[in-house]
XYZ file of C-alpha atoms in Angstrom:
211
model
C 47.718 -24.798 -33.888
C 45.674 -27.441 -32.336
C 43.374 -29.689 -34.225
C 39.914 -28.295 -34.878
C 36.905 -30.309 -33.876
C 33.656 -29.978 -35.788
C 30.502 -29.774 -33.650
C 27.066 -30.469 -35.112
C 23.851 -29.113 -33.653
C 21.272 -31.886 -33.645
C 17.587 -30.931 -33.633
C 16.452 -34.510 -33.863
C 17.868 -35.517 -30.490
C 15.426 -35.194 -27.577
C 16.279 -32.076 -25.651
C 16.347 -31.922 -21.874
C 16.186 -28.653 -19.949
C 19.473 -27.417 -18.495
C 20.275 -24.457 -16.292
C 22.912 -21.929 -17.477
C 25.097 -24.477 -19.324
C 25.414 -26.566 -22.487
C 26.093 -30.221 -22.850
C 27.818 -32.211 -25.501
C 26.295 -35.483 -26.461
C 27.619 -38.136 -28.756
C 25.053 -39.416 -31.241
C 25.911 -41.771 -34.055
C 29.605 -41.194 -33.594
C 29.333 -37.379 -33.935
C 29.285 -34.960 -31.058
C 26.169 -32.788 -30.827
C 25.538 -29.640 -28.879
C 22.564 -30.049 -26.601
C 20.356 -26.926 -26.620
C 17.885 -25.797 -24.034
C 14.333 -25.947 -25.478
C 12.525 -22.674 -26.035
C 8.929 -21.885 -25.161
C 6.047 -23.198 -27.290
C 4.835 -19.693 -28.171
C 7.194 -16.750 -28.417
C 6.939 -13.120 -29.505
C 8.557 -12.522 -32.847
C 11.123 -9.721 -32.829
C 11.818 -7.593 -35.836
C 15.554 -7.781 -36.485
C 15.532 -4.647 -38.601
C 13.561 -2.610 -36.127
C 15.945 -2.579 -33.246
C 14.213 -5.248 -31.176
C 10.706 -3.797 -31.404
C 7.739 -6.083 -30.835
C 5.790 -6.768 -33.989
C 2.089 -6.141 -33.307
C -0.623 -8.060 -35.075
C -3.627 -5.989 -36.130
C -7.001 -7.677 -36.196
C -9.901 -6.367 -38.280
C -12.687 -4.854 -36.139
C -16.033 -6.553 -36.757
C -19.265 -5.222 -35.272
C -22.313 -7.474 -35.208
C -25.284 -5.363 -36.341
C -27.885 -8.126 -36.040
C -29.358 -6.838 -32.724
C -29.661 -3.328 -34.182
C -31.546 -4.655 -37.217
C -33.944 -6.559 -34.951
C -34.516 -3.445 -32.856
C -35.179 -1.382 -35.971
C -37.864 -3.771 -37.217
C -39.490 -3.812 -33.771
C -39.665 -0.016 -33.699
C -41.113 0.141 -37.209
C -43.782 -2.421 -36.297
C -44.613 -0.520 -33.102
C -45.054 2.811 -34.878
C -47.205 1.295 -37.630
C -49.445 -0.417 -35.072
C -49.889 2.656 -32.869
C -50.539 4.910 -35.855
C -53.317 2.597 -36.981
C -54.916 2.633 -33.525
C -54.695 6.404 -33.307
C -56.557 7.001 -36.566
C -59.514 9.272 -35.938
C -62.985 8.535 -37.226
C -64.721 11.541 -38.726
C -68.444 12.132 -38.378
C -70.006 13.478 -41.532
C -72.173 16.491 -40.783
C -74.605 17.684 -43.427
C -76.101 21.086 -42.699
C -79.598 21.848 -44.044
C -79.915 24.017 -47.104
C -81.673 27.362 -47.050
C -85.416 27.118 -47.561
C -88.730 27.024 -45.765
C -88.621 25.625 -42.222
C -89.382 21.948 -41.745
C -92.561 21.295 -39.820
C -91.856 18.928 -36.947
C -94.244 18.112 -34.104
C -93.000 19.413 -30.763
C -93.661 16.025 -29.191
C -90.953 14.506 -31.427
C -88.330 17.193 -30.743
C -85.539 16.777 -28.213
C -83.399 19.838 -27.491
C -79.984 19.671 -25.828
C -78.434 22.820 -24.341
C -74.647 22.813 -23.982
C -72.682 25.213 -21.777
C -69.778 25.325 -19.371
C -72.290 24.958 -16.524
C -73.537 21.611 -17.774
C -75.926 19.908 -20.179
C -79.708 20.385 -20.141
C -82.353 18.555 -22.163
C -86.073 19.089 -22.705
C -88.808 18.063 -25.119
C -90.973 20.408 -27.155
C -91.006 24.151 -26.503
C -88.938 25.652 -23.732
C -91.781 27.710 -22.195
C -94.052 24.685 -21.796
C -91.151 22.560 -20.540
C -90.309 25.139 -17.842
C -93.913 25.341 -16.686
C -94.132 21.566 -16.411
C -90.644 21.357 -14.894
C -89.378 19.125 -17.709
C -86.016 20.817 -18.192
C -83.602 18.255 -16.771
C -79.907 18.501 -16.107
C -78.188 15.561 -17.764
C -74.844 14.399 -19.121
C -73.522 13.239 -22.458
C -73.198 9.628 -21.304
C -74.669 6.800 -23.352
C -76.298 4.740 -20.602
C -77.558 7.335 -18.106
C -77.353 10.719 -19.837
C -78.398 11.980 -23.247
C -78.388 8.448 -24.614
C -81.087 7.410 -22.153
C -83.255 10.434 -23.082
C -82.948 9.584 -26.794
C -83.910 5.943 -26.228
C -86.944 6.912 -24.128
C -88.263 9.237 -26.852
C -87.539 6.633 -29.550
C -89.577 4.021 -27.680
C -92.468 6.451 -27.206
C -92.546 7.395 -30.885
C -92.101 3.769 -32.014
C -95.215 2.797 -30.044
C -97.138 5.383 -32.106
C -95.487 4.432 -35.407
C -93.657 7.767 -35.603
C -90.073 6.694 -34.976
C -88.839 8.535 -38.077
C -90.118 11.890 -36.778
C -87.499 12.198 -34.041
C -85.496 15.420 -34.346
C -82.466 16.129 -32.149
C -81.568 19.809 -31.730
C -78.030 20.391 -30.457
C -77.849 23.957 -29.106
C -74.392 25.029 -27.936
C -74.127 28.307 -26.046
C -71.236 30.746 -26.284
C -69.499 29.015 -23.396
C -69.891 25.486 -24.783
C -66.812 23.513 -25.729
C -66.098 21.745 -28.975
C -65.859 18.453 -27.096
C -69.460 18.812 -25.903
C -70.698 19.301 -29.458
C -68.791 16.265 -30.714
C -70.042 14.032 -27.888
C -73.640 15.140 -28.480
C -73.323 14.265 -32.169
C -71.796 10.927 -31.178
C -75.000 10.072 -29.319
C -76.985 10.773 -32.470
C -74.690 8.425 -34.381
C -74.804 5.698 -31.719
C -78.614 5.701 -31.559
C -79.047 5.994 -35.359
C -80.856 9.315 -35.199
C -81.340 10.311 -38.827
C -82.548 13.865 -38.175
C -80.332 16.114 -36.106
C -79.002 19.623 -36.460
C -76.899 22.258 -34.717
C -78.558 25.582 -33.934
C -77.581 28.481 -31.718
C -79.213 28.833 -28.328
C -81.730 31.697 -28.357
C -82.006 34.467 -25.759
C -84.502 32.569 -23.608
C -82.264 29.518 -23.498
C -79.208 31.641 -22.684
C -81.148 33.151 -19.780
C -82.041 29.661 -18.571
C -78.390 28.671 -18.607
C -77.425 31.752 -16.593
C -80.069 30.922 -13.992
C -78.839 27.384 -13.613
């Protein structure tokens, strides 16, 4: 048998890349086997698993910060729009049963409401038709019913009778609920303290059919 030679593998010796071969190098009097350096990062193989690649599982983390911001924005939006959409109710007090209230015809303003339009006149209808004082108008504040209310208020204020103004809202069978509400809004805008809702009589219904 030949003599056996002991070979030491030295990791401390600087390694130089070689192609398909090994090299012996004497260091400090002892021969060392020069190894080819491996890569800096390598995939770890599971020896017990038949060479399978060991996968590293990372915990899934979802950032919910944008969703929280969006939720607060939606809540703020709904609160703001709900506040703007709040309806204002007009308190309507109907007169109690009793003797009729005496009101001068010169201080009375009647408003007829129908699907054909809005008509206004002062005093009694018969006298207003003879004098051609039944005017077609609108429920506008500046040029319609609001203007007619202001004109009568100024006339009564000049005589010291501003508190005698009485607004009669007379919806016909074809009138809409919106017309009644807008007519009452004009009474509220112009601080009319005496107003009421009464049905249009037969003569007024005939007038509306003619128009």
